[in-house]
Amino acid sequence: MPTITTRDGTEIFYKDWGAGTPLVFHHGWPLSADDWDAQMLFFVAQGYRVIAHDRRGHGRSSQTATGNEMNTYAADMAELAAHLDLKGAVHIGHSTGGGEVARYVAKYGGGGRVAKAVLIGAVPPVMLKTEANPEGLPIEVFDGFRAALAANRAQFYRDVPSGPFYGFNRPGAKVSEGAIDNWWRQGMMGGAKAHHDCIKAFSETDFTEDLKAIEVPVLVMHGEDDQIVPIADAALKAIKLLKAGTLKTYPGLPHGMCTTHAEIINPDLLAFIKA
């Protein structure tokens, strides 16, 4: 398997297919690069170089006990980008991966390394409810995630995709048992400690200054029926902080719309990349 070893000895697994303009995909919690199958196959067929890595503690990367926070995630990506000598890349992040993209592009995206970025159902600017962010989700929500993970991770990783992640809990939803099984498979490949730590990383990290610092064009895509990262406290705030942002929202679509509605998302991504 293709991997790099970071400065702290962590092995990061990655996929690197095709040639042309590099598109780098950053997955959500607690998944892996495999969550981008529908996009990787589509864009490699369109003549792009497609790259996706398993974040530390996730998928086939090392099950780390430390470094499971955004600064290290972004630093890991910087090491991978340097290893692959990426120039003019488009970085595309979903959910937690959107936070990783924001931090990476803000800190390491200069010098022609990054041409554009995309945030899909992404956690920025900040998910947690605080005095400064009263519209956020209360800490009890995330404490519940941690408790469920610690008590029975396997069941928790069945419940999330069966319900709110893909909108399969909505009346009339077309449920895909394969998508549920694949979510569970990806989640269970990763490490419980890293996943537990990552809940704090995706819920409490404030990306406000990252968003303000990004100079390249950014497409913000968000499902209006996102039950995991509510649009009002995410995309609708993030777009106001970006210097060159474009917002595109999707009525009725869920958090996991890249899987459930790839036929809608992929052409919109392609149009932005080609513009």
PDB file of C-alpha atoms in Angstrom:
ATOM      1  CA  MET A   1       0.000   0.000   0.000  1.00  0.00           C
ATOM      2  CA  PRO A   2       1.296   3.510  -0.771  1.00  0.00           C
ATOM      3  CA  THR A   3       2.119   5.326   2.459  1.00  0.00           C
ATOM      4  CA  ILE A   4       4.300   8.098   3.764  1.00  0.00           C
ATOM      5  CA  THR A   5       5.792   8.234   7.239  1.00  0.00           C
ATOM      6  CA  THR A   6       5.413  11.604   8.943  1.00  0.00           C
ATOM      7  CA  ARG A   7       7.972  13.246  11.207  1.00  0.00           C
ATOM      8  CA  ASP A   8       6.413  11.682  14.291  1.00  0.00           C
ATOM      9  CA  GLY A   9       6.477   8.204  12.745  1.00  0.00           C
ATOM     10  CA  THR A  10       2.822   7.997  11.705  1.00  0.00           C
ATOM     11  CA  GLU A  11       2.090   6.081   8.513  1.00  0.00           C
ATOM     12  CA  ILE A  12      -0.430   7.844   6.277  1.00  0.00           C
ATOM     13  CA  PHE A  13      -2.093   5.741   3.587  1.00  0.00           C
ATOM     14  CA  TYR A  14      -3.043   7.427   0.324  1.00  0.00           C
ATOM     15  CA  LYS A  15      -4.410   6.721  -3.154  1.00  0.00           C
ATOM     16  CA  ASP A  16      -2.984   8.521  -6.187  1.00  0.00           C
ATOM     17  CA  TRP A  17      -4.648   7.772  -9.529  1.00  0.00           C
ATOM     18  CA  GLY A  18      -4.317   9.325 -12.968  1.00  0.00           C
ATOM     19  CA  ALA A  19      -2.568  12.412 -14.292  1.00  0.00           C
ATOM     20  CA  GLY A  20      -3.385  16.058 -14.843  1.00  0.00           C
ATOM     21  CA  THR A  21      -4.573  18.720 -12.423  1.00  0.00           C
ATOM     22  CA  PRO A  22      -4.423  17.202  -8.913  1.00  0.00           C
ATOM     23  CA  LEU A  23      -7.657  16.981  -6.941  1.00  0.00           C
ATOM     24  CA  VAL A  24      -7.113  16.130  -3.278  1.00  0.00           C
ATOM     25  CA  PHE A  25     -10.034  14.705  -1.307  1.00  0.00           C
ATOM     26  CA  HIS A  26     -10.288  14.978   2.498  1.00  0.00           C
ATOM     27  CA  HIS A  27     -12.773  12.599   4.129  1.00  0.00           C
ATOM     28  CA  GLY A  28     -15.134  13.036   7.055  1.00  0.00           C
ATOM     29  CA  TRP A  29     -15.183  11.433  10.496  1.00  0.00           C
ATOM     30  CA  PRO A  30     -14.765   8.490  11.148  1.00  0.00           C
ATOM     31  CA  LEU A  31     -14.352   7.359   7.568  1.00  0.00           C
ATOM     32  CA  SER A  32     -11.505   6.907   5.083  1.00  0.00           C
ATOM     33  CA  ALA A  33     -10.432   7.741   1.551  1.00  0.00           C
ATOM     34  CA  ASP A  34     -12.925   5.114   0.379  1.00  0.00           C
ATOM     35  CA  ASP A  35     -15.767   7.534   1.138  1.00  0.00           C
ATOM     36  CA  TRP A  36     -14.767   9.377  -2.049  1.00  0.00           C
ATOM     37  CA  ASP A  37     -15.182   6.401  -4.417  1.00  0.00           C
ATOM     38  CA  ALA A  38     -17.953   8.074  -6.437  1.00  0.00           C
ATOM     39  CA  GLN A  39     -15.872  11.221  -6.913  1.00  0.00           C
ATOM     40  CA  MET A  40     -12.490   9.545  -7.475  1.00  0.00           C
ATOM     41  CA  LEU A  41     -13.856   7.317 -10.245  1.00  0.00           C
ATOM     42  CA  PHE A  42     -15.724  10.195 -11.882  1.00  0.00           C
ATOM     43  CA  PHE A  43     -12.819  12.626 -11.924  1.00  0.00           C
ATOM     44  CA  VAL A  44     -10.093  10.196 -12.950  1.00  0.00           C
ATOM     45  CA  ALA A  45     -12.306   9.409 -15.953  1.00  0.00           C
ATOM     46  CA  GLN A  46     -12.460  13.152 -16.675  1.00  0.00           C
ATOM     47  CA  GLY A  47      -8.671  13.311 -16.956  1.00  0.00           C
ATOM     48  CA  TYR A  48      -7.727  14.510 -13.489  1.00  0.00           C
ATOM     49  CA  ARG A  49      -5.173  13.204 -11.022  1.00  0.00           C
ATOM     50  CA  VAL A  50      -7.159  12.178  -7.945  1.00  0.00           C
ATOM     51  CA  ILE A  51      -5.615  11.776  -4.502  1.00  0.00           C
ATOM     52  CA  ALA A  52      -7.188  10.812  -1.199  1.00  0.00           C
ATOM     53  CA  HIS A  53      -5.574   9.867   2.087  1.00  0.00           C
ATOM     54  CA  ASP A  54      -6.747   8.194   5.275  1.00  0.00           C
ATOM     55  CA  ARG A  55      -6.386  10.750   8.070  1.00  0.00           C
ATOM     56  CA  ARG A  56      -4.161   9.576  10.948  1.00  0.00           C
ATOM     57  CA  GLY A  57      -6.132   7.240  13.179  1.00  0.00           C
ATOM     58  CA  HIS A  58      -8.568   6.469  10.354  1.00  0.00           C
ATOM     59  CA  GLY A  59      -8.751   3.732   7.739  1.00  0.00           C
ATOM     60  CA  ARG A  60      -5.408   2.180   6.843  1.00  0.00           C
ATOM     61  CA  SER A  61      -3.257   4.853   8.483  1.00  0.00           C
ATOM     62  CA  SER A  62      -1.630   4.370  11.887  1.00  0.00           C
ATOM     63  CA  GLN A  63      -4.050   4.123  14.814  1.00  0.00           C
ATOM     64  CA  THR A  64      -2.473   7.046  16.607  1.00  0.00           C
ATOM     65  CA  ALA A  65      -2.926   7.858  20.281  1.00  0.00           C
ATOM     66  CA  THR A  66      -1.630  11.408  19.784  1.00  0.00           C
ATOM     67  CA  GLY A  67      -1.830  14.194  17.209  1.00  0.00           C
ATOM     68  CA  ASN A  68      -5.540  13.714  16.589  1.00  0.00           C
ATOM     69  CA  GLU A  69      -6.289  17.419  16.153  1.00  0.00           C
ATOM     70  CA  MET A  70      -6.516  19.888  13.289  1.00  0.00           C
ATOM     71  CA  ASN A  71      -3.034  21.365  13.339  1.00  0.00           C
ATOM     72  CA  THR A  72      -1.490  17.914  13.047  1.00  0.00           C
ATOM     73  CA  TYR A  73      -4.016  16.793  10.430  1.00  0.00           C
ATOM     74  CA  ALA A  74      -3.056  19.816   8.319  1.00  0.00           C
ATOM     75  CA  ALA A  75       0.651  19.210   8.892  1.00  0.00           C
ATOM     76  CA  ASP A  76       0.233  15.585   7.782  1.00  0.00           C
ATOM     77  CA  MET A  77      -1.414  16.828   4.588  1.00  0.00           C
ATOM     78  CA  ALA A  78       1.432  19.261   4.021  1.00  0.00           C
ATOM     79  CA  GLU A  79       3.928  16.397   4.272  1.00  0.00           C
ATOM     80  CA  LEU A  80       1.906  14.334   1.807  1.00  0.00           C
ATOM     81  CA  ALA A  81       1.589  17.267  -0.614  1.00  0.00           C
ATOM     82  CA  ALA A  82       5.343  17.818  -0.464  1.00  0.00           C
ATOM     83  CA  HIS A  83       5.999  14.105  -1.014  1.00  0.00           C
ATOM     84  CA  LEU A  84       3.745  14.125  -4.086  1.00  0.00           C
ATOM     85  CA  ASP A  85       5.087  17.521  -5.241  1.00  0.00           C
ATOM     86  CA  LEU A  86       1.583  18.921  -5.671  1.00  0.00           C
ATOM     87  CA  LYS A  87       1.195  22.267  -7.438  1.00  0.00           C
ATOM     88  CA  GLY A  88      -2.019  24.044  -8.399  1.00  0.00           C
ATOM     89  CA  ALA A  89      -4.122  21.472  -6.540  1.00  0.00           C
ATOM     90  CA  VAL A  90      -7.820  21.666  -5.775  1.00  0.00           C
ATOM     91  CA  HIS A  91      -8.518  20.524  -2.198  1.00  0.00           C
ATOM     92  CA  ILE A  92     -12.006  19.147  -1.553  1.00  0.00           C
ATOM     93  CA  GLY A  93     -13.151  18.390   1.985  1.00  0.00           C
ATOM     94  CA  HIS A  94     -16.325  16.883   3.391  1.00  0.00           C
ATOM     95  CA  SER A  95     -17.457  17.481   6.976  1.00  0.00           C
ATOM     96  CA  THR A  96     -14.387  17.113   9.233  1.00  0.00           C
ATOM     97  CA  GLY A  97     -12.355  17.015   6.038  1.00  0.00           C
ATOM     98  CA  GLY A  98     -13.673  20.480   5.248  1.00  0.00           C
ATOM     99  CA  GLY A  99     -12.121  21.714   8.458  1.00  0.00           C
ATOM    100  CA  GLU A 100      -8.879  20.026   7.498  1.00  0.00           C
ATOM    101  CA  VAL A 101      -8.982  21.770   4.111  1.00  0.00           C
ATOM    102  CA  ALA A 102      -9.592  25.165   5.701  1.00  0.00           C
ATOM    103  CA  ARG A 103      -6.664  24.762   8.107  1.00  0.00           C
ATOM    104  CA  TYR A 104      -4.354  23.299   5.450  1.00  0.00           C
ATOM    105  CA  VAL A 105      -5.072  25.928   2.787  1.00  0.00           C
ATOM    106  CA  ALA A 106      -4.765  28.784   5.283  1.00  0.00           C
ATOM    107  CA  LYS A 107      -1.439  27.547   6.693  1.00  0.00           C
ATOM    108  CA  TYR A 108       0.227  25.771   3.782  1.00  0.00           C
ATOM    109  CA  GLY A 109      -1.620  26.735   0.593  1.00  0.00           C
ATOM    110  CA  GLY A 110       0.633  29.535  -0.619  1.00  0.00           C
ATOM    111  CA  GLY A 111       3.356  29.401  -3.238  1.00  0.00           C
ATOM    112  CA  GLY A 112       1.061  27.982  -5.907  1.00  0.00           C
ATOM    113  CA  ARG A 113       0.385  24.759  -4.009  1.00  0.00           C
ATOM    114  CA  VAL A 114      -3.380  25.310  -3.966  1.00  0.00           C
ATOM    115  CA  ALA A 115      -5.492  26.734  -6.792  1.00  0.00           C
ATOM    116  CA  LYS A 116      -8.988  26.292  -5.367  1.00  0.00           C
ATOM    117  CA  ALA A 117     -10.820  24.663  -2.474  1.00  0.00           C
ATOM    118  CA  VAL A 118     -14.229  23.114  -1.871  1.00  0.00           C
ATOM    119  CA  LEU A 119     -16.030  22.717   1.459  1.00  0.00           C
ATOM    120  CA  ILE A 120     -18.886  20.186   1.385  1.00  0.00           C
ATOM    121  CA  GLY A 121     -21.165  19.844   4.411  1.00  0.00           C
ATOM    122  CA  ALA A 122     -18.144  21.185   6.251  1.00  0.00           C
ATOM    123  CA  VAL A 123     -17.737  21.968   9.941  1.00  0.00           C
ATOM    124  CA  PRO A 124     -16.256  25.510   9.666  1.00  0.00           C
ATOM    125  CA  PRO A 125     -16.426  28.030  11.123  1.00  0.00           C
ATOM    126  CA  VAL A 126     -17.163  26.204  14.439  1.00  0.00           C
ATOM    127  CA  MET A 127     -19.787  23.679  15.503  1.00  0.00           C
ATOM    128  CA  LEU A 128     -19.832  24.042  19.290  1.00  0.00           C
ATOM    129  CA  LYS A 129     -22.285  26.364  21.029  1.00  0.00           C
ATOM    130  CA  THR A 130     -20.456  29.044  23.010  1.00  0.00           C
ATOM    131  CA  GLU A 131     -21.107  32.612  24.089  1.00  0.00           C
ATOM    132  CA  ALA A 132     -19.473  33.727  20.860  1.00  0.00           C
ATOM    133  CA  ASN A 133     -21.385  31.123  18.820  1.00  0.00           C
ATOM    134  CA  PRO A 134     -24.850  30.825  20.409  1.00  0.00           C
ATOM    135  CA  GLU A 135     -26.325  29.112  17.334  1.00  0.00           C
ATOM    136  CA  GLY A 136     -23.970  26.142  17.672  1.00  0.00           C
ATOM    137  CA  LEU A 137     -24.694  22.670  18.984  1.00  0.00           C
ATOM    138  CA  PRO A 138     -24.441  22.201  22.775  1.00  0.00           C
ATOM    139  CA  ILE A 139     -21.516  20.262  24.232  1.00  0.00           C
ATOM    140  CA  GLU A 140     -23.973  17.576  25.356  1.00  0.00           C
ATOM    141  CA  VAL A 141     -24.426  16.529  21.722  1.00  0.00           C
ATOM    142  CA  PHE A 142     -20.735  15.782  21.345  1.00  0.00           C
ATOM    143  CA  ASP A 143     -20.483  14.258  24.806  1.00  0.00           C
ATOM    144  CA  GLY A 144     -23.218  11.905  23.614  1.00  0.00           C
ATOM    145  CA  PHE A 145     -21.096  10.960  20.597  1.00  0.00           C
ATOM    146  CA  ARG A 146     -18.149  10.206  22.875  1.00  0.00           C
ATOM    147  CA  ALA A 147     -20.267   8.150  25.266  1.00  0.00           C
ATOM    148  CA  ALA A 148     -21.838   6.132  22.439  1.00  0.00           C
ATOM    149  CA  LEU A 149     -18.436   5.484  20.858  1.00  0.00           C
ATOM    150  CA  ALA A 150     -16.946   4.316  24.156  1.00  0.00           C
ATOM    151  CA  ALA A 151     -19.925   2.133  25.071  1.00  0.00           C
ATOM    152  CA  ASN A 152     -20.441   0.324  21.759  1.00  0.00           C
ATOM    153  CA  ARG A 153     -18.593   1.769  18.803  1.00  0.00           C
ATOM    154  CA  ALA A 154     -19.818  -0.940  16.440  1.00  0.00           C
ATOM    155  CA  GLN A 155     -23.477  -0.168  17.162  1.00  0.00           C
ATOM    156  CA  PHE A 156     -22.933   3.597  17.067  1.00  0.00           C
ATOM    157  CA  TYR A 157     -21.330   3.234  13.652  1.00  0.00           C
ATOM    158  CA  ARG A 158     -24.425   1.400  12.487  1.00  0.00           C
ATOM    159  CA  ASP A 159     -26.859   3.936  13.906  1.00  0.00           C
ATOM    160  CA  VAL A 160     -25.300   7.054  12.357  1.00  0.00           C
ATOM    161  CA  PRO A 161     -25.467   6.001   8.682  1.00  0.00           C
ATOM    162  CA  SER A 162     -28.792   4.230   9.156  1.00  0.00           C
ATOM    163  CA  GLY A 163     -30.283   7.513  10.332  1.00  0.00           C
ATOM    164  CA  PRO A 164     -29.155  11.122   9.998  1.00  0.00           C
ATOM    165  CA  PHE A 165     -25.924  10.893   7.980  1.00  0.00           C
ATOM    166  CA  TYR A 166     -27.606   9.924   4.714  1.00  0.00           C
ATOM    167  CA  GLY A 167     -31.081  11.127   5.636  1.00  0.00           C
ATOM    168  CA  PHE A 168     -32.325   7.553   5.707  1.00  0.00           C
ATOM    169  CA  ASN A 169     -34.482   8.496   8.723  1.00  0.00           C
ATOM    170  CA  ARG A 170     -36.593  10.798   6.564  1.00  0.00           C
ATOM    171  CA  PRO A 171     -40.036   9.649   5.334  1.00  0.00           C
ATOM    172  CA  GLY A 172     -39.818   8.119   1.870  1.00  0.00           C
ATOM    173  CA  ALA A 173     -36.014   7.928   1.883  1.00  0.00           C
ATOM    174  CA  LYS A 174     -34.479   5.378  -0.470  1.00  0.00           C
ATOM    175  CA  VAL A 175     -32.315   3.412   1.971  1.00  0.00           C
ATOM    176  CA  SER A 176     -29.100   1.810   0.724  1.00  0.00           C
ATOM    177  CA  GLU A 177     -27.980  -1.044   2.956  1.00  0.00           C
ATOM    178  CA  GLY A 178     -24.733  -1.123   1.001  1.00  0.00           C
ATOM    179  CA  ALA A 179     -23.982   2.500   1.900  1.00  0.00           C
ATOM    180  CA  ILE A 180     -24.717   1.773   5.560  1.00  0.00           C
ATOM    181  CA  ASP A 181     -22.478  -1.306   5.529  1.00  0.00           C
ATOM    182  CA  ASN A 182     -19.700   0.609   3.788  1.00  0.00           C
ATOM    183  CA  TRP A 183     -19.864   3.435   6.349  1.00  0.00           C
ATOM    184  CA  TRP A 184     -19.634   0.868   9.160  1.00  0.00           C
ATOM    185  CA  ARG A 185     -16.730  -0.917   7.445  1.00  0.00           C
ATOM    186  CA  GLN A 186     -14.745   2.285   7.045  1.00  0.00           C
ATOM    187  CA  GLY A 187     -15.425   3.429  10.589  1.00  0.00           C
ATOM    188  CA  MET A 188     -14.421   0.151  12.185  1.00  0.00           C
ATOM    189  CA  MET A 189     -11.102   0.139  10.285  1.00  0.00           C
ATOM    190  CA  GLY A 190      -9.925   3.139  12.292  1.00  0.00           C
ATOM    191  CA  GLY A 191      -8.791   3.487  15.887  1.00  0.00           C
ATOM    192  CA  ALA A 192     -11.220   4.142  18.742  1.00  0.00           C
ATOM    193  CA  LYS A 193      -8.841   6.528  20.538  1.00  0.00           C
ATOM    194  CA  ALA A 194      -8.219   8.619  17.428  1.00  0.00           C
ATOM    195  CA  HIS A 195     -11.919   8.727  16.607  1.00  0.00           C
ATOM    196  CA  HIS A 196     -12.751   9.737  20.184  1.00  0.00           C
ATOM    197  CA  ASP A 197     -10.195  12.564  20.037  1.00  0.00           C
ATOM    198  CA  CYS A 198     -11.402  13.674  16.613  1.00  0.00           C
ATOM    199  CA  ILE A 199     -14.861  14.496  18.002  1.00  0.00           C
ATOM    200  CA  LYS A 200     -13.253  17.361  19.924  1.00  0.00           C
ATOM    201  CA  ALA A 201     -11.266  18.348  16.839  1.00  0.00           C
ATOM    202  CA  PHE A 202     -14.277  18.648  14.548  1.00  0.00           C
ATOM    203  CA  SER A 203     -16.649  20.174  17.099  1.00  0.00           C
ATOM    204  CA  GLU A 204     -14.495  22.641  19.038  1.00  0.00           C
ATOM    205  CA  THR A 205     -11.918  23.889  16.525  1.00  0.00           C
ATOM    206  CA  ASP A 206     -12.619  27.470  15.462  1.00  0.00           C
ATOM    207  CA  PHE A 207     -11.801  27.979  11.772  1.00  0.00           C
ATOM    208  CA  THR A 208     -12.858  31.615  11.611  1.00  0.00           C
ATOM    209  CA  GLU A 209      -9.359  32.975  11.065  1.00  0.00           C
ATOM    210  CA  ASP A 210      -8.536  30.181   8.604  1.00  0.00           C
ATOM    211  CA  LEU A 211     -11.502  31.103   6.437  1.00  0.00           C
ATOM    212  CA  LYS A 212     -10.563  34.781   6.530  1.00  0.00           C
ATOM    213  CA  ALA A 213      -6.981  33.977   5.496  1.00  0.00           C
ATOM    214  CA  ILE A 214      -7.806  31.886   2.413  1.00  0.00           C
ATOM    215  CA  GLU A 215      -7.015  33.775  -0.791  1.00  0.00           C
ATOM    216  CA  VAL A 216      -8.034  31.218  -3.438  1.00  0.00           C
ATOM    217  CA  PRO A 217     -11.583  30.685  -4.751  1.00  0.00           C
ATOM    218  CA  VAL A 218     -13.672  28.454  -2.496  1.00  0.00           C
ATOM    219  CA  LEU A 219     -16.914  26.663  -3.344  1.00  0.00           C
ATOM    220  CA  VAL A 220     -19.116  26.020  -0.312  1.00  0.00           C
ATOM    221  CA  MET A 221     -21.651  23.217  -0.907  1.00  0.00           C
ATOM    222  CA  HIS A 222     -24.188  22.190   1.722  1.00  0.00           C
ATOM    223  CA  GLY A 223     -27.343  20.108   1.886  1.00  0.00           C
ATOM    224  CA  GLU A 224     -30.252  22.076   3.295  1.00  0.00           C
ATOM    225  CA  ASP A 225     -31.426  18.963   5.177  1.00  0.00           C
ATOM    226  CA  ASP A 226     -28.017  18.256   6.715  1.00  0.00           C
ATOM    227  CA  GLN A 227     -28.781  16.761  10.140  1.00  0.00           C
ATOM    228  CA  ILE A 228     -25.121  16.323  11.133  1.00  0.00           C
ATOM    229  CA  VAL A 229     -23.687  19.781  10.369  1.00  0.00           C
ATOM    230  CA  PRO A 230     -26.664  22.166  10.311  1.00  0.00           C
ATOM    231  CA  ILE A 231     -26.351  24.594   7.418  1.00  0.00           C
ATOM    232  CA  ALA A 232     -27.287  27.724   9.381  1.00  0.00           C
ATOM    233  CA  ASP A 233     -24.258  27.464  11.659  1.00  0.00           C
ATOM    234  CA  ALA A 234     -21.855  26.235   8.992  1.00  0.00           C
ATOM    235  CA  ALA A 235     -22.056  27.154   5.307  1.00  0.00           C
ATOM    236  CA  LEU A 236     -24.230  30.229   5.820  1.00  0.00           C
ATOM    237  CA  LYS A 237     -21.634  31.634   8.224  1.00  0.00           C
ATOM    238  CA  ALA A 238     -18.533  30.369   6.401  1.00  0.00           C
ATOM    239  CA  ILE A 239     -19.451  32.088   3.151  1.00  0.00           C
ATOM    240  CA  LYS A 240     -19.420  35.482   4.900  1.00  0.00           C
ATOM    241  CA  LEU A 241     -15.841  34.963   6.059  1.00  0.00           C
ATOM    242  CA  LEU A 242     -14.310  33.952   2.733  1.00  0.00           C
ATOM    243  CA  LYS A 243     -12.665  36.471   0.413  1.00  0.00           C
ATOM    244  CA  ALA A 244     -13.586  34.589  -2.768  1.00  0.00           C
ATOM    245  CA  GLY A 245     -16.393  32.242  -1.790  1.00  0.00           C
ATOM    246  CA  THR A 246     -19.323  30.865  -3.778  1.00  0.00           C
ATOM    247  CA  LEU A 247     -22.235  29.235  -1.957  1.00  0.00           C
ATOM    248  CA  LYS A 248     -24.357  26.462  -3.441  1.00  0.00           C
ATOM    249  CA  THR A 249     -27.054  24.819  -1.323  1.00  0.00           C
ATOM    250  CA  TYR A 250     -29.173  21.775  -2.072  1.00  0.00           C
ATOM    251  CA  PRO A 251     -32.819  21.600  -0.934  1.00  0.00           C
ATOM    252  CA  GLY A 252     -33.624  18.328   0.800  1.00  0.00           C
ATOM    253  CA  LEU A 253     -30.156  16.820   0.485  1.00  0.00           C
ATOM    254  CA  PRO A 254     -28.424  15.184   3.489  1.00  0.00           C
ATOM    255  CA  HIS A 255     -24.960  15.382   5.004  1.00  0.00           C
ATOM    256  CA  GLY A 256     -23.745  12.413   2.967  1.00  0.00           C
ATOM    257  CA  MET A 257     -24.926  13.824  -0.353  1.00  0.00           C
ATOM    258  CA  CYS A 258     -21.649  13.018  -2.138  1.00  0.00           C
ATOM    259  CA  THR A 259     -22.694   9.367  -1.861  1.00  0.00           C
ATOM    260  CA  THR A 260     -26.476   9.572  -2.102  1.00  0.00           C
ATOM    261  CA  HIS A 261     -26.556  12.213  -4.852  1.00  0.00           C
ATOM    262  CA  ALA A 262     -23.211  11.937  -6.620  1.00  0.00           C
ATOM    263  CA  GLU A 263     -24.979  12.526  -9.937  1.00  0.00           C
ATOM    264  CA  ILE A 264     -25.810  16.053  -8.723  1.00  0.00           C
ATOM    265  CA  ILE A 265     -22.655  16.855  -6.779  1.00  0.00           C
ATOM    266  CA  ASN A 266     -20.048  15.651  -9.275  1.00  0.00           C
ATOM    267  CA  PRO A 267     -21.109  17.889 -12.209  1.00  0.00           C
ATOM    268  CA  ASP A 268     -21.237  20.911  -9.901  1.00  0.00           C
ATOM    269  CA  LEU A 269     -17.743  20.126  -8.635  1.00  0.00           C
ATOM    270  CA  LEU A 270     -16.512  19.711 -12.215  1.00  0.00           C
ATOM    271  CA  ALA A 271     -17.972  23.058 -13.271  1.00  0.00           C
ATOM    272  CA  PHE A 272     -16.213  24.846 -10.407  1.00  0.00           C
ATOM    273  CA  ILE A 273     -12.907  23.112 -11.060  1.00  0.00           C
ATOM    274  CA  LYS A 274     -13.016  23.953 -14.765  1.00  0.00           C
ATOM    275  CA  ALA A 275     -14.162  27.565 -14.301  1.00  0.00           C
TER     276      ALA A 275
END
